CSV table of C-alpha atoms in Angstrom, one decimal:
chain,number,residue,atom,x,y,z
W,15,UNK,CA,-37.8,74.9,296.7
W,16,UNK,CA,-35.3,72.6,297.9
W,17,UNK,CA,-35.9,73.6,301.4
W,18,UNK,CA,-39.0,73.4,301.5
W,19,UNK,CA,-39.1,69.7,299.8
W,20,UNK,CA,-37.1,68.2,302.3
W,21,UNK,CA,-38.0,70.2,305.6
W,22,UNK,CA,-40.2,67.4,307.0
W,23,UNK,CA,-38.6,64.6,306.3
W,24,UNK,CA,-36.6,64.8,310.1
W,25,UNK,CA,-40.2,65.2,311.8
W,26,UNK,CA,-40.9,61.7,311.2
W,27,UNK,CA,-37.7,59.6,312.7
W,28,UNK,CA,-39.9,56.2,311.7
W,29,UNK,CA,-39.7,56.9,308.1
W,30,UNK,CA,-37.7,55.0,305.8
W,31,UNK,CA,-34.9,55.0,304.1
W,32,UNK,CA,-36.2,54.3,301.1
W,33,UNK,CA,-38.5,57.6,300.8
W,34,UNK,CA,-34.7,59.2,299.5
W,35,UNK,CA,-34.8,56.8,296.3
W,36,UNK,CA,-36.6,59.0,294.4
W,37,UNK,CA,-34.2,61.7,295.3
W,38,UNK,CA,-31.2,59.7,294.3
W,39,UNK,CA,-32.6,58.2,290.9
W,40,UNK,CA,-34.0,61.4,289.5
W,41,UNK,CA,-31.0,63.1,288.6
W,42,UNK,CA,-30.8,60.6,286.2
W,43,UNK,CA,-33.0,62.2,284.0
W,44,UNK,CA,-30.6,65.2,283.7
W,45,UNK,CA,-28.6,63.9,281.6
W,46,UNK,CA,-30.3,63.5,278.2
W,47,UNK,CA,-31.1,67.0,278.8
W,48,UNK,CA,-27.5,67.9,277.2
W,49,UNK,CA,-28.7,66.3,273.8
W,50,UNK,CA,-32.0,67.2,274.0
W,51,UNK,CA,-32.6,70.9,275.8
W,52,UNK,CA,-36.0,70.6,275.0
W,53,UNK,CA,-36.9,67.4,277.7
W,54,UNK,CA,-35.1,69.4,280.3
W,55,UNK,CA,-38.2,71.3,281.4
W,56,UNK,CA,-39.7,67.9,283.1
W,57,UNK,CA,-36.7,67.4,285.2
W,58,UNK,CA,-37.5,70.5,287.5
W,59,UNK,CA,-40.6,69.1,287.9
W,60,UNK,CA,-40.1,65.5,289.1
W,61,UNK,CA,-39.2,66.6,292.6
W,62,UNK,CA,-43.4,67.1,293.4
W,63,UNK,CA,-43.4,63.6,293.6
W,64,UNK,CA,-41.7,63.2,296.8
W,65,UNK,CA,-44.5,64.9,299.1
W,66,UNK,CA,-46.5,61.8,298.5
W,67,UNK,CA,-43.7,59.2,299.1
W,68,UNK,CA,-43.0,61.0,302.2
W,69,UNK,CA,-46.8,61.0,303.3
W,70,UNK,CA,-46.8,57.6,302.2
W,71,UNK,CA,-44.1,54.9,302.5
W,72,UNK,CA,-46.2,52.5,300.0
W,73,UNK,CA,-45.9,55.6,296.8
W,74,UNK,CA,-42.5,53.7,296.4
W,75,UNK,CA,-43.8,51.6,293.9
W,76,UNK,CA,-45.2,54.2,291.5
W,77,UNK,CA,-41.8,55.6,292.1
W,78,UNK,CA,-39.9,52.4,290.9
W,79,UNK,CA,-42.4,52.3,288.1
W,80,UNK,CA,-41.3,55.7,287.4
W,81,UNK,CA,-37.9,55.0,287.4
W,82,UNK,CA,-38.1,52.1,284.9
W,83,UNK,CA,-40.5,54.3,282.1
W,84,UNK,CA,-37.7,56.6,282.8
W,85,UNK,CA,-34.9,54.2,282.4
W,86,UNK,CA,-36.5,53.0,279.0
W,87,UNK,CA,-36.9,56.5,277.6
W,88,UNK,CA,-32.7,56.8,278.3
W,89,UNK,CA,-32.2,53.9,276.6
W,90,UNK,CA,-34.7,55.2,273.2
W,91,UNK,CA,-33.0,58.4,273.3
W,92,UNK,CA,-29.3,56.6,273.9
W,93,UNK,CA,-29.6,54.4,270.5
W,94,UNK,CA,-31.6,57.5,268.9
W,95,UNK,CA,-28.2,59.2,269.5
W,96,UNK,CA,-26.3,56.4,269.0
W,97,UNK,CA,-27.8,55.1,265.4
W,98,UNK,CA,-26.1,56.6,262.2
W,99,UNK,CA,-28.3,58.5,260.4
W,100,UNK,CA,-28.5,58.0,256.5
W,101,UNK,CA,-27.9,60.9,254.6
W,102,UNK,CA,-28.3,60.3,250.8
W,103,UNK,CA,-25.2,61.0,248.4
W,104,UNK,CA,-25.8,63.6,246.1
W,105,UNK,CA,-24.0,62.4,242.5
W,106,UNK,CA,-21.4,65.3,242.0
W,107,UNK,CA,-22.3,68.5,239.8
W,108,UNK,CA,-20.9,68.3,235.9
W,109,UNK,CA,-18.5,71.4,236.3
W,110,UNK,CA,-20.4,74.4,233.7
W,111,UNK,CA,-17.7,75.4,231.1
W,112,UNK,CA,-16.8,79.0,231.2
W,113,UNK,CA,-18.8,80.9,228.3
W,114,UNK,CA,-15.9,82.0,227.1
W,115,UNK,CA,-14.6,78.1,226.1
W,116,UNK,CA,-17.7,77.5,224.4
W,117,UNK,CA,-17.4,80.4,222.0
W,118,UNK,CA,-15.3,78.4,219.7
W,119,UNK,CA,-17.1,75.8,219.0
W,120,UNK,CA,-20.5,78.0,218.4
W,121,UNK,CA,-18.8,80.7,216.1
W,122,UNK,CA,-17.3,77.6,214.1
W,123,UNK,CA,-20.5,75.8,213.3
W,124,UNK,CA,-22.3,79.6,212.6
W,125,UNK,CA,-19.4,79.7,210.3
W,126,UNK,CA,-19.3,76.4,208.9
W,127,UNK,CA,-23.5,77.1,207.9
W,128,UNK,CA,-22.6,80.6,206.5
W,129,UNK,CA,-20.2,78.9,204.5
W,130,UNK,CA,-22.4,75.8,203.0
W,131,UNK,CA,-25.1,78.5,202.4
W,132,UNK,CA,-23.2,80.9,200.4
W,133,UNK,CA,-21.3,78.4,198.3
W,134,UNK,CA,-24.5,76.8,197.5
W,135,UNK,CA,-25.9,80.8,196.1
W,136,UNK,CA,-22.9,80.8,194.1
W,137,UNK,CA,-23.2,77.1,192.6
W,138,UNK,CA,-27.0,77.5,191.9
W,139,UNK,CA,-26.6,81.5,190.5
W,140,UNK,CA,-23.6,80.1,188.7
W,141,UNK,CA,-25.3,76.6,187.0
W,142,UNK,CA,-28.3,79.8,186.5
W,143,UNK,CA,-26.3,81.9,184.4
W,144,UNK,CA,-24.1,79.0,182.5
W,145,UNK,CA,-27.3,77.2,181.5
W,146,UNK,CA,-28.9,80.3,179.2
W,147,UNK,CA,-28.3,81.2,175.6
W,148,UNK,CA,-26.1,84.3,175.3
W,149,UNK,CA,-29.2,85.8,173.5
W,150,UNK,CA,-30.9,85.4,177.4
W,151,UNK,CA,-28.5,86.8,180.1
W,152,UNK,CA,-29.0,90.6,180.2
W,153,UNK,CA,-26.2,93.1,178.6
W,154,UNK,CA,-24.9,89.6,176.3
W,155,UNK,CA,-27.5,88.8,173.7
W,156,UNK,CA,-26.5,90.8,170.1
W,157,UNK,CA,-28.5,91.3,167.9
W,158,UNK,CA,-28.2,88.2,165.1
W,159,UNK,CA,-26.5,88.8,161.6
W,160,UNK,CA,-28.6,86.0,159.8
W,161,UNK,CA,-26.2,82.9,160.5
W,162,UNK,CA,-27.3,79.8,161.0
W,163,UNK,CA,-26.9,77.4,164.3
W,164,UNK,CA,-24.6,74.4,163.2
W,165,UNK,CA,-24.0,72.1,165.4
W,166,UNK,CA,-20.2,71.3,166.2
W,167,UNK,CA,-18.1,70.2,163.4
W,168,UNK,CA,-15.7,67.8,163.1
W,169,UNK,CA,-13.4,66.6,161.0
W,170,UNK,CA,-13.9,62.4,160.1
W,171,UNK,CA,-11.1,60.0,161.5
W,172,UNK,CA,-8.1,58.7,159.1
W,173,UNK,CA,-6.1,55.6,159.3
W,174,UNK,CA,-2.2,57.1,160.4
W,175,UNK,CA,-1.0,56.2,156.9
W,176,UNK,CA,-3.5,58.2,155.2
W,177,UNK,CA,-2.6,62.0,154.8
W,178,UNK,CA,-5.2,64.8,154.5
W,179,UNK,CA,-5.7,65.9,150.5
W,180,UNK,CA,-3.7,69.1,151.4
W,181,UNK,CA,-0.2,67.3,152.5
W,182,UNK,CA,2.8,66.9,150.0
W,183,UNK,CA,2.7,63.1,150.8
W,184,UNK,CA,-1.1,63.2,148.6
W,185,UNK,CA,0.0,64.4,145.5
W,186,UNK,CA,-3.2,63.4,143.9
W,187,UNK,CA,-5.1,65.5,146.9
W,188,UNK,CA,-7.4,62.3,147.3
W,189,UNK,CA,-9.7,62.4,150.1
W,190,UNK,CA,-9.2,59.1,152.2
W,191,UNK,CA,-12.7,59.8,154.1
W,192,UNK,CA,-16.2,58.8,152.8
W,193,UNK,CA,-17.7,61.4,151.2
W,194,UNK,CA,-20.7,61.5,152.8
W,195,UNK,CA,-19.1,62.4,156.2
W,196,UNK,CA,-17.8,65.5,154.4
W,197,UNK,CA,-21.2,66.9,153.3
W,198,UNK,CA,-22.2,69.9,155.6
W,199,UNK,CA,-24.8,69.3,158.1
W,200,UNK,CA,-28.2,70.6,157.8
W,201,UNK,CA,-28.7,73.7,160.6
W,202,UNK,CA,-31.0,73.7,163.4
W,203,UNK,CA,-34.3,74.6,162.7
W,204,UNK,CA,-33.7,73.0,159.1
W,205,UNK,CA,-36.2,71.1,157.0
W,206,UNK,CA,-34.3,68.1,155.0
W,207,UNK,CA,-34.8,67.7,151.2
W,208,UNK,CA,-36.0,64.4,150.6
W,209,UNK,CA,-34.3,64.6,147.2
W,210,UNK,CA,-30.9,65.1,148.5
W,211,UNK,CA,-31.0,63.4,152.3
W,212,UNK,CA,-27.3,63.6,152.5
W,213,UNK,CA,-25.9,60.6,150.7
W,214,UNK,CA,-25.2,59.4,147.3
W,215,UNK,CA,-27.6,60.9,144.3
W,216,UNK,CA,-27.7,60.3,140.5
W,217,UNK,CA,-25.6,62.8,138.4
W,218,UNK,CA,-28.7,63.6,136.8
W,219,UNK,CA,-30.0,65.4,139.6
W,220,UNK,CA,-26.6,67.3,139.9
W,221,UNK,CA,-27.3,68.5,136.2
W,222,UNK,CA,-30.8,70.0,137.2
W,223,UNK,CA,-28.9,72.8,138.8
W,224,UNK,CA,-28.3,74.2,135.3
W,225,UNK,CA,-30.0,75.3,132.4
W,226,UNK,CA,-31.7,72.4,129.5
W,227,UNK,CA,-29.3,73.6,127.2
W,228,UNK,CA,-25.9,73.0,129.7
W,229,UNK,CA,-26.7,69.4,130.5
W,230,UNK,CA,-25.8,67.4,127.6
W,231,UNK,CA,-22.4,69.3,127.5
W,232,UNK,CA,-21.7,69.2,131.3
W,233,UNK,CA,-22.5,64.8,131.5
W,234,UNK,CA,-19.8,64.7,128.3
W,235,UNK,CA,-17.4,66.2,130.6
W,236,UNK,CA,-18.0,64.5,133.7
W,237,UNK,CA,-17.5,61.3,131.3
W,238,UNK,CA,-14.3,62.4,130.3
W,239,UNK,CA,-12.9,63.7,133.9
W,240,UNK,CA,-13.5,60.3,135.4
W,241,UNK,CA,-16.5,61.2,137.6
W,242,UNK,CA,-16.3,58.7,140.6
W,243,UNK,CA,-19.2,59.6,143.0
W,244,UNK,CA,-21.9,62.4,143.6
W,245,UNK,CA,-23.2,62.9,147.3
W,246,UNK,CA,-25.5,65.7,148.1
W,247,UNK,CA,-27.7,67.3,151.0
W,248,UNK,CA,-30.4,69.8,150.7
W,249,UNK,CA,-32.9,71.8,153.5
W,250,UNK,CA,-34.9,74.7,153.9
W,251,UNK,CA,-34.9,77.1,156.4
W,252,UNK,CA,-38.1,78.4,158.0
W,253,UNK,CA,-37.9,81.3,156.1
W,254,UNK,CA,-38.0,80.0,153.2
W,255,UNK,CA,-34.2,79.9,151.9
W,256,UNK,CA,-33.7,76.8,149.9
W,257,UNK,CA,-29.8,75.3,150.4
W,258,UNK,CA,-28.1,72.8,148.8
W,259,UNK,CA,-24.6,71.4,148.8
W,260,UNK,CA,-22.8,68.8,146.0
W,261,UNK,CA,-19.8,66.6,146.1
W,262,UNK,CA,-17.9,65.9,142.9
W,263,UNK,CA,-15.4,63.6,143.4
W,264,UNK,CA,-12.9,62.6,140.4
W,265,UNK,CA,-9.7,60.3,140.1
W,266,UNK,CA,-6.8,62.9,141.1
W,267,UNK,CA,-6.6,67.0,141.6
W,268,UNK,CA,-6.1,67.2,138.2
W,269,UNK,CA,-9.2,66.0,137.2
W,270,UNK,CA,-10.7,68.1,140.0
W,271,UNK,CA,-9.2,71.4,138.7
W,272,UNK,CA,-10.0,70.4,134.9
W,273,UNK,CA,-13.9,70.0,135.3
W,274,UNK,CA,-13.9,73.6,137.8
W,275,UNK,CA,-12.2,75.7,135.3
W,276,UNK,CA,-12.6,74.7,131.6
W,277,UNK,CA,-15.9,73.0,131.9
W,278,UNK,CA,-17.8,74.9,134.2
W,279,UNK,CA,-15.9,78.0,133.6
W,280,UNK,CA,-15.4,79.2,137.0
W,281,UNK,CA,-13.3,82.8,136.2
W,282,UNK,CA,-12.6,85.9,138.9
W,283,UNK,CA,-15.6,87.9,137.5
W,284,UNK,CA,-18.6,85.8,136.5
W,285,UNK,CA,-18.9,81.8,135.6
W,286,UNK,CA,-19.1,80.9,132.4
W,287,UNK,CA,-22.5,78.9,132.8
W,288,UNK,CA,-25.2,79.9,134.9
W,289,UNK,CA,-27.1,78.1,137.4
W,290,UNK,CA,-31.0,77.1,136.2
W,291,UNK,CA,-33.1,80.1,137.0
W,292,UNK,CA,-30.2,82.8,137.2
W,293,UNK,CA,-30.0,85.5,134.6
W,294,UNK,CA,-26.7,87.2,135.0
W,295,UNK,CA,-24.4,86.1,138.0
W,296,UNK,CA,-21.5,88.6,139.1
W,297,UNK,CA,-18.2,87.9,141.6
W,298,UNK,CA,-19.2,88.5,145.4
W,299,UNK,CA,-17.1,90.9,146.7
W,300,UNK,CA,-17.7,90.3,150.4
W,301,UNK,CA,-16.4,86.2,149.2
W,302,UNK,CA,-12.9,88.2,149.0
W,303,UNK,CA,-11.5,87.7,152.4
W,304,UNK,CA,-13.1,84.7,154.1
W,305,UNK,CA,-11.0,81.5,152.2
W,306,UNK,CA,-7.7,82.6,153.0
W,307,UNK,CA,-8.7,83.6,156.8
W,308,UNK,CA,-10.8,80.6,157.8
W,309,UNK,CA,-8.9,77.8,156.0
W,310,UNK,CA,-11.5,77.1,153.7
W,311,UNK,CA,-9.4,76.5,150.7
W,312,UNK,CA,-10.0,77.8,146.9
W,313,UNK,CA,-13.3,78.9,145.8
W,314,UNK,CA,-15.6,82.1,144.1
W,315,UNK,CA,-19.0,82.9,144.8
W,316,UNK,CA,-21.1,84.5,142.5
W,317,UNK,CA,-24.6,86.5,142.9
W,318,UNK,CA,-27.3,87.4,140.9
W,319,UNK,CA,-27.3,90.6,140.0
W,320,UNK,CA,-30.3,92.5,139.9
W,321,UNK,CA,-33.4,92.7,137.9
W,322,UNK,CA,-33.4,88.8,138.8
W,323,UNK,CA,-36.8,86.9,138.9
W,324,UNK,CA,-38.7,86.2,141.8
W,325,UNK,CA,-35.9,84.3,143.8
W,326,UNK,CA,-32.4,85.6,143.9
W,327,UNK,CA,-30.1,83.0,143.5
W,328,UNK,CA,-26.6,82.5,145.0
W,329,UNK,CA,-24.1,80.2,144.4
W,330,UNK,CA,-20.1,79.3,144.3
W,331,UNK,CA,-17.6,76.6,144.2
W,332,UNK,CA,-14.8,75.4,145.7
W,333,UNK,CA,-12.2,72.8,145.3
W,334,UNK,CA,-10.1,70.9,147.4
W,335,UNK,CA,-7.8,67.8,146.0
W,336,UNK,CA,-10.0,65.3,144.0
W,337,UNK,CA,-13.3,66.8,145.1
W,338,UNK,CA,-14.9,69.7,143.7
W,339,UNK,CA,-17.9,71.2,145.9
W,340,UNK,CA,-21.0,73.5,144.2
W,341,UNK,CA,-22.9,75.5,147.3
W,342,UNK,CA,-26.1,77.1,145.8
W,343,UNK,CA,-29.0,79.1,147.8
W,344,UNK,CA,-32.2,80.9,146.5
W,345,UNK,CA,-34.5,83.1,148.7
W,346,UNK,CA,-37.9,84.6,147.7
W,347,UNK,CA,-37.3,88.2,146.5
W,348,UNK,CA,-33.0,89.2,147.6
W,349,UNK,CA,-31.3,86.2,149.5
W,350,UNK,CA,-29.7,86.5,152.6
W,351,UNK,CA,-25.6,86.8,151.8
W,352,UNK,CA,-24.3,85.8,155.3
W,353,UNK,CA,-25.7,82.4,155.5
W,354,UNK,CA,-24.5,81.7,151.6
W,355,UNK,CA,-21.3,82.8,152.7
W,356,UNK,CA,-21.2,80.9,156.1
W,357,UNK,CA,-21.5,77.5,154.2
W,358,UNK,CA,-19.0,77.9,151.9
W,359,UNK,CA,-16.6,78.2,154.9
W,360,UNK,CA,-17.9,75.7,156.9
W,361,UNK,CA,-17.8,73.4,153.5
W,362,UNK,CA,-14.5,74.3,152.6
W,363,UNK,CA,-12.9,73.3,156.2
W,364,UNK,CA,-14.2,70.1,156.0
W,365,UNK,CA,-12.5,69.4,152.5
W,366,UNK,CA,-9.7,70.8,153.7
């Protein structure tokens, strides 16, 4: 192709120079080709143009005019090349912790719940099970034996210098406490006597425990004894038991002990006077054991023995110091023995 191009330039001597320019400026556009392949292809091409400018010594302008759209495409394609191209800064990746690290902290918090759940099953079964009646929680309740429910005793409080009635200091045995805080409490479930609410009450209505005949003789020998003071409570169960409790409290032990054995005649086997209503009262046997292992100090109880009337009547005394104590209960038809029994020793620990 070469050949051929330049074969008649030598026929025509006149021609100028100049018709070579385009041969000597068009190499130029070889060299973007290294950064740019793809423009190459136009570059085998541009030698076409130098027929004309042979032909035609004027074509040198459009040759020029050539040279400087070729010149200005150099120069894009130089600063293209030249010019820094932006590429955007990716922030850096947060490193992935290995599975195996971040065990530990997932097994602690499964834990740590497994934990908070089963402690609070154990609170919530446990504040369950504490909160019911022994009579409630399966396998526990037993069957009742006819006691009563009592709330908790307690003893009332003394002045250090005063000793209980039982110590060696108190000869006379005289009970430093009020009376009235010695009385046994009613039970639950108990309705009060209005007669006897617990406090102070007349010796008159002490001496409607016995018999008409009894009275007159029994207020001579409280006269002579030194009565001081008569406190009494009464209730009734729903089941009809009628309970009452008396205080009897005298100058000194002696006095106690003189009213309790010569007076009222409380012997081993039977009293000598009977409570109002009873026919023939007889020693308790079961009383036998019960003073001496609850604490409850001296005393005999005494039952009616049968035929009786239409309410059996219970009753016994005990004595403790300067205060004598008379527990009585009736019942429709036999009364219960365990509750009779129950308040004398709950009586006789809080004289003693």
């Amino acid at each position: 192709m070469t050949d051929q191009l330049h074969s008649p330039v030598p026929a025509e001597p006149k021609a100028e120079p100049a018709t070579t320019e385009p041969a000597t400026t068009m190499p130029a556009l070889a060299e973007p080709a290294s950064a740019e392949p793809a423009l190459a292809e136009p570059a085998s091409a541009e030698p076409a143009l130098a027929e004309p400018a042979s032909a035609e010594p004027a074509s040198a302008e459009p040759s020029a005019e050539l040279s400087a759209v070729s010149a200005e495409r150099e120069d894009e394609r130089t600063t293209e090349a030249v010019e820094p191209q932006v590429v955007p800064v990716e922030p850096p990746a947060t490193p992935r912790i290995p599975l195996r690290e971040r065990r530990g902290p997932r097994a602690a918090v499964r834990w740590g719940l497994a934990v908070v759940l089963c402690a609070g099953l154990a609170g919530g079964s446990a504040a369950y099970v504490t909160s019911l009646h022994r009579a409630d929680v399966p396998g526990l309740s037993t069957k009742s034996d006819g006691r009563w429910d009592y709330s908790e005793l307690s003893l009332p409080a003394l002045r250090t210098d005063e000793p209980k009635p039982g110590d060696r200091a108190n000869t006379a045995g005289t009970h430093f406490a009020d009376p009235r805080d010695l009385l046994l409490p009613a039970p639950a479930g108990a309705k009060t006597d209005k007669a006897l609410p617990g406090g102070v009450v007349p010796v008159d209505r002490f001496l409607t425990e016995y018999g008409k005949d009894e009275r007159a003789t029994l207020r001579d020998a409280l006269d002579v004894t030194g009565l001081r003071q008569v406190t009494a409570r009464g209730w009734t169960m729903p089941d009809g038991t009628h309970a009452r409790v008396y205080l009897l409290r005298f100058p000194g032990a002696g006095y106690a002990a003189s009213f309790l054995g010569e007076d009222l005649g409380a012997r081993a086997q039977a009293p000598a006077i009977e409570p109002r209503g009873s026919s023939l009262s007889a020693r308790d046997p079961g009383w036998e054991p019960f003073p001496a292992a609850y604490e409850a100090g001296s005393g005999m109880a005494y039952a009616e023995e049968a035929p009786f009337g239409a309410r059996q009547i219970r009753h016994g005394y005990l004595r403790m110091g300067d205060t004598v104590a008379l527990v009585i209960t009736d019942h429709p038809g036999r009364t219960p023995a365990v509750p009779f029994r129950q308040m004398m020793i709950l009586q006789g620990q809080l004289l003693a």
